[in-house]
Coordinates of C-alpha atoms and ligand atoms in Angstrom, one line a residue:
X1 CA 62.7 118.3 67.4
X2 CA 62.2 119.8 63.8
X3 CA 63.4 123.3 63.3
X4 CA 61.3 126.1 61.7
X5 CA 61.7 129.2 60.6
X6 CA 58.6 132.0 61.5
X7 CA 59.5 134.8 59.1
X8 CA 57.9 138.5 58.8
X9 CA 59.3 141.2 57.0
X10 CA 63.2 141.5 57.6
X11 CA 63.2 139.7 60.5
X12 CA 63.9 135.7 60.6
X13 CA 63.0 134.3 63.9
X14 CA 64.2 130.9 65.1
X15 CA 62.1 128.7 66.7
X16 CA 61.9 124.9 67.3
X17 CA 58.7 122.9 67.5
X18 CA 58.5 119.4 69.4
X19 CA 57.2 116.6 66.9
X20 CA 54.2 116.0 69.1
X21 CA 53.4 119.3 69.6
X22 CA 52.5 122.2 67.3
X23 CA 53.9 125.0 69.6
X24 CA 57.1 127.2 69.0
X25 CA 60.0 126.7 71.6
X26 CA 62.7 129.6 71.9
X27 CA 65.7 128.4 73.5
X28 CA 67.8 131.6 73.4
X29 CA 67.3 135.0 74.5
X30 CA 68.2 136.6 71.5
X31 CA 65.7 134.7 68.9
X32 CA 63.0 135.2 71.9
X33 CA 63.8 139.4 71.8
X34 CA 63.3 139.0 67.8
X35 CA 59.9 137.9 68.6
X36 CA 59.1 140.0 71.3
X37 CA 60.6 143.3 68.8
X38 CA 57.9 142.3 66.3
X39 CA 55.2 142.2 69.3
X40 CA 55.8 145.6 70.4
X41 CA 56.0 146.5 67.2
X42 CA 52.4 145.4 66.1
X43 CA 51.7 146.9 69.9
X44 CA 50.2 142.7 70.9
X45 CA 50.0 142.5 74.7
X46 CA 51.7 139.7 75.6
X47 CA 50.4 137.3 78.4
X48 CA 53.3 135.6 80.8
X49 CA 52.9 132.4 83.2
X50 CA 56.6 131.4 84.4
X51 CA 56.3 127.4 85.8
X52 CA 59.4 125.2 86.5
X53 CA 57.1 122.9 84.0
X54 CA 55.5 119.5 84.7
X55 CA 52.2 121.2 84.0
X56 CA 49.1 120.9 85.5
X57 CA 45.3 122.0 85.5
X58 CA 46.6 124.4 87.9
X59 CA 49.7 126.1 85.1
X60 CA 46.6 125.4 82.4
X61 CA 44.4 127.9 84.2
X62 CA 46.5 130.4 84.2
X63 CA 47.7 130.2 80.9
X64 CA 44.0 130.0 80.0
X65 CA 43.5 133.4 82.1
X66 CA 46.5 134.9 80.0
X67 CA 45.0 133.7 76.7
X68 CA 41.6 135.2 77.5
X69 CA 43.2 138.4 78.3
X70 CA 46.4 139.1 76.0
X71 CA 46.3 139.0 72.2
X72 CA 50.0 136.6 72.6
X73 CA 50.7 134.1 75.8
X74 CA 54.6 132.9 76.5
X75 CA 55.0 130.0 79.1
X76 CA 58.3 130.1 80.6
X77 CA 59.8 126.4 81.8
X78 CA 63.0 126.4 83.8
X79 CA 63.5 124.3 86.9
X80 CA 65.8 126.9 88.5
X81 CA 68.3 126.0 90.9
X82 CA 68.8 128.9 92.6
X83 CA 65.2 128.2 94.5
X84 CA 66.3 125.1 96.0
X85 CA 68.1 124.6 98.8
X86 CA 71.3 122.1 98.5
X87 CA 69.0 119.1 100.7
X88 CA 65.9 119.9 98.1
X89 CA 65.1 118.2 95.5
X90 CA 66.5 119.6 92.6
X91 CA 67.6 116.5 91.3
X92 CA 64.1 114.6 91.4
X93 CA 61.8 117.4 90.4
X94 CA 59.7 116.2 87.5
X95 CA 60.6 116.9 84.4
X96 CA 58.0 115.8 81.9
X97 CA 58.5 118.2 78.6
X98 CA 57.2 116.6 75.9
X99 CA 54.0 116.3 78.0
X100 CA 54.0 119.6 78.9
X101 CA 54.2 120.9 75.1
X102 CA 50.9 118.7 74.5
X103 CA 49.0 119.8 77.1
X104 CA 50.4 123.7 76.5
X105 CA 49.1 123.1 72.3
X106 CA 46.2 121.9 73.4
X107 CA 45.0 124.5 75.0
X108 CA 42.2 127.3 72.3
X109 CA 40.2 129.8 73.8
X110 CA 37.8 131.5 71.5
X111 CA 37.5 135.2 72.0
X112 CA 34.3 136.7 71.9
X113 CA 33.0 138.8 68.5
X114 CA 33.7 137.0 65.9
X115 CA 35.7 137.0 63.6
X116 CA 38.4 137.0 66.2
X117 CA 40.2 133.8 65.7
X118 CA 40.9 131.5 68.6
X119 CA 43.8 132.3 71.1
X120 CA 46.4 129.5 71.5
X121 CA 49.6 129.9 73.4
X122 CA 52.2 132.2 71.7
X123 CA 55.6 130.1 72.6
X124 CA 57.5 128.3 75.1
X125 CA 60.4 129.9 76.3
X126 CA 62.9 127.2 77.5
X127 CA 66.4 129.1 78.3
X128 CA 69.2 126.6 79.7
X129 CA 70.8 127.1 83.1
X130 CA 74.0 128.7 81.4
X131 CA 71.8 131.2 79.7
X132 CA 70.2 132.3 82.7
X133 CA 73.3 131.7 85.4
X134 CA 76.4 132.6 83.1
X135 CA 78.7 132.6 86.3
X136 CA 77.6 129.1 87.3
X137 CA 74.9 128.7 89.8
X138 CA 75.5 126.9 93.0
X139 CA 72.7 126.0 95.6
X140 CA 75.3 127.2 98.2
X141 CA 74.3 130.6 98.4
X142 CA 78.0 131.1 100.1
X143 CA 79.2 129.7 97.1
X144 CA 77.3 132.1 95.0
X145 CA 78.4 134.6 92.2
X146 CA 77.0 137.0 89.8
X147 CA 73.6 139.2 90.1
X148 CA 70.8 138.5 93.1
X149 CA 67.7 140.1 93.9
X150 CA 66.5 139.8 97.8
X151 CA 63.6 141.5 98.9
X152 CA 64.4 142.7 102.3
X153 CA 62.1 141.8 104.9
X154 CA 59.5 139.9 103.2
X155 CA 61.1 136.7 102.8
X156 CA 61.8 135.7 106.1
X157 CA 58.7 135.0 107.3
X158 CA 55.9 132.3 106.9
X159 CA 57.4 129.7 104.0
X160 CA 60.8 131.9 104.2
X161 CA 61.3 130.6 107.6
X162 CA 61.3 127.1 107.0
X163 CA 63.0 127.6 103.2
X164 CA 65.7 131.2 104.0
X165 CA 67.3 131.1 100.8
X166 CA 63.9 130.5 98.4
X167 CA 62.3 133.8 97.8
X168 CA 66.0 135.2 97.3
X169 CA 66.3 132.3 94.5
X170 CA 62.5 133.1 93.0
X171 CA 63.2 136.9 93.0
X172 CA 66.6 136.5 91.1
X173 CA 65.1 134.4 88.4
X174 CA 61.9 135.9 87.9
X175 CA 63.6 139.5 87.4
X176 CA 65.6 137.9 84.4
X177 CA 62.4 136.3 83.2
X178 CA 60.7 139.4 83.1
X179 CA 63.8 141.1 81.5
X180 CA 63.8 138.9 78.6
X181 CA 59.8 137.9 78.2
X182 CA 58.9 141.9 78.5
X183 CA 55.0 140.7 79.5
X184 CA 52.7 142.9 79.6
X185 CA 50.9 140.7 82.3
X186 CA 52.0 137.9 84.0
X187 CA 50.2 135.3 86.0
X188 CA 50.9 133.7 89.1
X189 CA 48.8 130.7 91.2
X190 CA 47.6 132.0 94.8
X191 CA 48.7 128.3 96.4
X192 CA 52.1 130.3 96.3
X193 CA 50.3 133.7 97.8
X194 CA 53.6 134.4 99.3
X195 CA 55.9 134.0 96.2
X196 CA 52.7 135.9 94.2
X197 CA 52.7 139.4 96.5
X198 CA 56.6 139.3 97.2
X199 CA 57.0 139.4 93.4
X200 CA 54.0 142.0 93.3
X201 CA 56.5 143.9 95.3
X202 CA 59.4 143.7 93.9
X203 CA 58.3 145.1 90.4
X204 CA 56.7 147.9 92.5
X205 CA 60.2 148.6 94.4
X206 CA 62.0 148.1 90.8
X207 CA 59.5 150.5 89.0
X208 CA 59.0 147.2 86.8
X209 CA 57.1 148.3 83.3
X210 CA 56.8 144.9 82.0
X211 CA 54.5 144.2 84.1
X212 CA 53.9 146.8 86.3
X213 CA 52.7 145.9 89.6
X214 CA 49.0 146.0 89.0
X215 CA 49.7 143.8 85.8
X216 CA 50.9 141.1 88.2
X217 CA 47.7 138.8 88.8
X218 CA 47.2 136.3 91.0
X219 CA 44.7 133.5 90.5
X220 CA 42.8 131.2 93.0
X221 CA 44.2 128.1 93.6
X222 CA 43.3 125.2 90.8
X223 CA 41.8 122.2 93.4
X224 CA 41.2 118.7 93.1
X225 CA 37.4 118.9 92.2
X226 CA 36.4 115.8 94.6
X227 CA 38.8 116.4 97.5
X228 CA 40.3 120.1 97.6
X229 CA 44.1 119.2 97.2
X230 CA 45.5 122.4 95.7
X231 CA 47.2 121.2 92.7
X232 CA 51.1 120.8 92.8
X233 CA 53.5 119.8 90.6
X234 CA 55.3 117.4 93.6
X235 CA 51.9 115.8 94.5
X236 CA 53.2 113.1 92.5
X237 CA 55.4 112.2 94.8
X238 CA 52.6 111.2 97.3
X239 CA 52.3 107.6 97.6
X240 CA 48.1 106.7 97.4
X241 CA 48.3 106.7 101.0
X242 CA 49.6 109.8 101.4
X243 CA 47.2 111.3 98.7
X244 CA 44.2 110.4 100.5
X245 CA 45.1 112.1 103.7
X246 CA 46.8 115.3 101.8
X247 CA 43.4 116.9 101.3
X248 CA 43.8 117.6 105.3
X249 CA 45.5 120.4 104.6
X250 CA 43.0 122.5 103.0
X251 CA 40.1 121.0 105.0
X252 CA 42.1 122.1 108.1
X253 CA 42.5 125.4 106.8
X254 CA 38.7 126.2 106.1
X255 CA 37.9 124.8 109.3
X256 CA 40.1 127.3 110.8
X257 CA 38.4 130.0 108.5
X258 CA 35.0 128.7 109.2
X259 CA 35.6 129.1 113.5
X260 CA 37.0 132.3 113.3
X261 CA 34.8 133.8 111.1
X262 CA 32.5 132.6 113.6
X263 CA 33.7 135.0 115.7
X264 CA 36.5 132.4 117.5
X265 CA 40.2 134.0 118.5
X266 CA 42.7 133.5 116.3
X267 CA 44.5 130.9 119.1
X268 CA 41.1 128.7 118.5
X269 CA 41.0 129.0 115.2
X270 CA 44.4 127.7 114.7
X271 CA 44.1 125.2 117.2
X272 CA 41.1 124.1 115.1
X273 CA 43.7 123.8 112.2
X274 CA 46.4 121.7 114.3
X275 CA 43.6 119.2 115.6
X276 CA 42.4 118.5 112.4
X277 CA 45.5 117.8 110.9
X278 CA 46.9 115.6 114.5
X279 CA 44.0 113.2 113.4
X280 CA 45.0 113.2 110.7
X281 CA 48.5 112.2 111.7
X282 CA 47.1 109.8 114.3
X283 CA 45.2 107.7 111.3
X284 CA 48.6 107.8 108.4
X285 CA 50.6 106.5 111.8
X286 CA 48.3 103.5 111.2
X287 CA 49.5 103.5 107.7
X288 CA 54.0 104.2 108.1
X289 CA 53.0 107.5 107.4
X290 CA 54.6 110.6 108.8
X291 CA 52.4 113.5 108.6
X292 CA 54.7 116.9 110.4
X293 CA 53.0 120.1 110.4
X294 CA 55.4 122.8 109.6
X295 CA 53.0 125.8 110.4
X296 CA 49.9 126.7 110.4
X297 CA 49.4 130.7 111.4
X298 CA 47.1 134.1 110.2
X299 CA 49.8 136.6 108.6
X300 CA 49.1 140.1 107.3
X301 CA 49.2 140.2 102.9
X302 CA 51.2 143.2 103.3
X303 CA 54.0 142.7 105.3
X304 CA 54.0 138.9 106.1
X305 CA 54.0 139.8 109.6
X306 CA 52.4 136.9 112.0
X307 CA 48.9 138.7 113.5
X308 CA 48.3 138.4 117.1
X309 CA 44.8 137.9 118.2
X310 CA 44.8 141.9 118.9
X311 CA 45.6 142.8 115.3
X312 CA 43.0 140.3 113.1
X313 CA 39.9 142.1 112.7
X314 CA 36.9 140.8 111.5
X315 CA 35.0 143.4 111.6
X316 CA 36.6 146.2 108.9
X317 CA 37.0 142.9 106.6
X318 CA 40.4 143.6 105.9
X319 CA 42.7 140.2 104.0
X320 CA 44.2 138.2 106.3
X321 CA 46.4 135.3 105.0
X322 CA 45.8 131.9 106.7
X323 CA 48.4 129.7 105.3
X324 CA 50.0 126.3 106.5
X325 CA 52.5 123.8 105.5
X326 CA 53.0 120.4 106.6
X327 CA 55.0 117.1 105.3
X328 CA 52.9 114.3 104.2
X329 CA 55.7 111.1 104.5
X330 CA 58.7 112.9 102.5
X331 CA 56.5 115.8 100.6
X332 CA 55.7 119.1 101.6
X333 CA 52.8 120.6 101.2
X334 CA 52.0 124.1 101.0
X335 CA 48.3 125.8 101.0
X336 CA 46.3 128.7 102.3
X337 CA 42.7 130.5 102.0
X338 CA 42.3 134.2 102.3
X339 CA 40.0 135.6 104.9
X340 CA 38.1 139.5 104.4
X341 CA 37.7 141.1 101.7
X342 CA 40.0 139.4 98.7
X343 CA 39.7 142.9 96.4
X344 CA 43.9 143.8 95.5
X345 CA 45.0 140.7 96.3
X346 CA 43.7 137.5 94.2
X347 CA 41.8 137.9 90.7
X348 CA 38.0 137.2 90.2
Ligands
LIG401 O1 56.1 128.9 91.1 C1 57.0 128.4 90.4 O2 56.8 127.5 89.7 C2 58.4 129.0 90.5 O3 58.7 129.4 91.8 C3 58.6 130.1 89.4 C4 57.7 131.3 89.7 C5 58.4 129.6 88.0 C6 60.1 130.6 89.5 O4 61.0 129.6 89.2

């Protein structure tokens, strides 16, 4: 890493850049306030995407949405602990910075009218575990000190059922993020739709400014062009084996969508979902490979609730959220398509 210095004015502003990459890292709060000070300052709108980093198309898009629509983008990367459970994989998620900072300077988008000159992302902000967890941070939530934010009764259900202490872990460090980055938007993928409108929420219940709730934006899931496998950071865990039957997932999931908006209960169309992905289990078997469904099941994008056949309505085309998860050998895999009318819920 060689060290540079941005200056403006009075202020002096420390940032480091990676040798093979041209973008400025902030690795303390304090020199990442400087920065933001002179944003608000010179009134920029400021563009955030948090990721725990080993980037991918998926991250790229929406740091590509936050460059088209802020004059500055700042990409968060912190693998936080508090989001793991003590039996996840902290220890193995993949870390891959100095790939990450290529990809991230890679990255131009050219706004229209110009003379505008191209957008390119603002900064990294990487903050260390001590920074962001001064009393320590332990994966034992009953070992636990310090400042949590849980938002009650929407993070029990669907992934919070199989993962309790997750959304309490994502809440907590995404409130700190958006205390220090102060975006004015912020970005988030819809293959996490449940993370995405829990956080929506909870900087509507906090009377969040930076961003507000409607500044919170969620954007479809980045796919696998020739197959459909929503992007993930742990997909490279998937042994070639596993990769080829992962796409299931989604297919499942559309098949599901596709029955019941042909006019099928919401039983069948789940059914649909579980058959789809039993063959597929029946064929990795041939293979050593495990394939486990965790769930697959039609919630409500408001309160997370599951919907009973009664309550999903085709007709009045309100959202419903189909979403599953399932194990593919030792990876899980999350995913999910919207059906009725998408309008509030995922960007165009
Ligand atoms: O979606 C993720 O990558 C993480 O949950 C997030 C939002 C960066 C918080 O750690």
């Amino acid at each position: 890493m060689t060290r540079f210095l941005m200056l403006r004015r009075s202020v002096s502003i420390s940032a480091s850049v990676h040798s093979s990459a041209s973008i400025p890292v902030f690795t303390t709060i304090k020199d990442y306030r400087l920065w933001r000070n002179e944003a608000f300052e010179s009134k920029k709108s400021v563009g955030f995407v948090p990721t725990m980093g080993a980037l991918h198309d998926g991250h790229l898009s929406l740091v590509k949405r936050s460059l088209s629509e802020n004059d500055l983008t700042v990409v968060s990367i912190f693998v936080n602990p508090s989001q793991f459970a003590p039996h996840e994989d902290l220890a193995t998620y993949p870390r891959t910075l100095p790939q990450d900072l290529i990809l991230l300077s890679a990255l131009e988008y050219q706004p229209a009218n110009p003379p505008n000159a191209p957008r390119t992302p603002s900064a990294v902000f990487l903050p260390s575990v001590k920074d962001m967890y001064p009393s320590g941070i332990s994966q034992d939530v009953s070992q636990q000190k310090g400042t949590f934010v849980e938002v009650k009764g929407y993070g029990e259900q669907m992934e919070g059922l199989s993962r309790p202490t997750f959304f309490r872990g994502v809440a907590t460090i995404v409130t700190k993020l958006f205390n220090i980055i102060q975006p004015t938007n912020a970005y988030f993928g819809q293959k996490d739709i449940q993370q995405a409108l829990l956080l929506r929420r909870l900087v509507g219940d906090l009377h969040f400014s930076h961003p507000t709730h409607d500044n919170l934006h969620i954007i479809p899931t980045a796919r696998n062009a020739a197959n459909g496998l929503a992007l993930s950071s742990r997909n490279i865990y998937l042994t070639p084996c596993e990769r080829r039957l992962a796409p299931t997932l989604y297919a499942a999931l559309q098949d599901a969508g596709q029955v019941w908006a042909a006019g099928a209960s919401k039983q069948e169309a789940v059914r649909r979902a579980l058959d789809r992905l039993g063959a597929a289990k029946d064929e990795g078997a041939k293979d050593g490979i495990e394939i486990r469904v965790d769930y697959v099941e039609m919630n409500d994008p408001d309160t997370f609730e599951v919907l009973g056949d009664g309550q999903v309505q085709r007709s009045d085309g309100a959202p419903v959220i189909l979403s599953g998860a399932a194990w593919f050998g030792r990876t899980r895999l999350i995913d999910n398509v919207i059906l009725g009318n998408l309008e509030g819920i995922v960007a165009k």
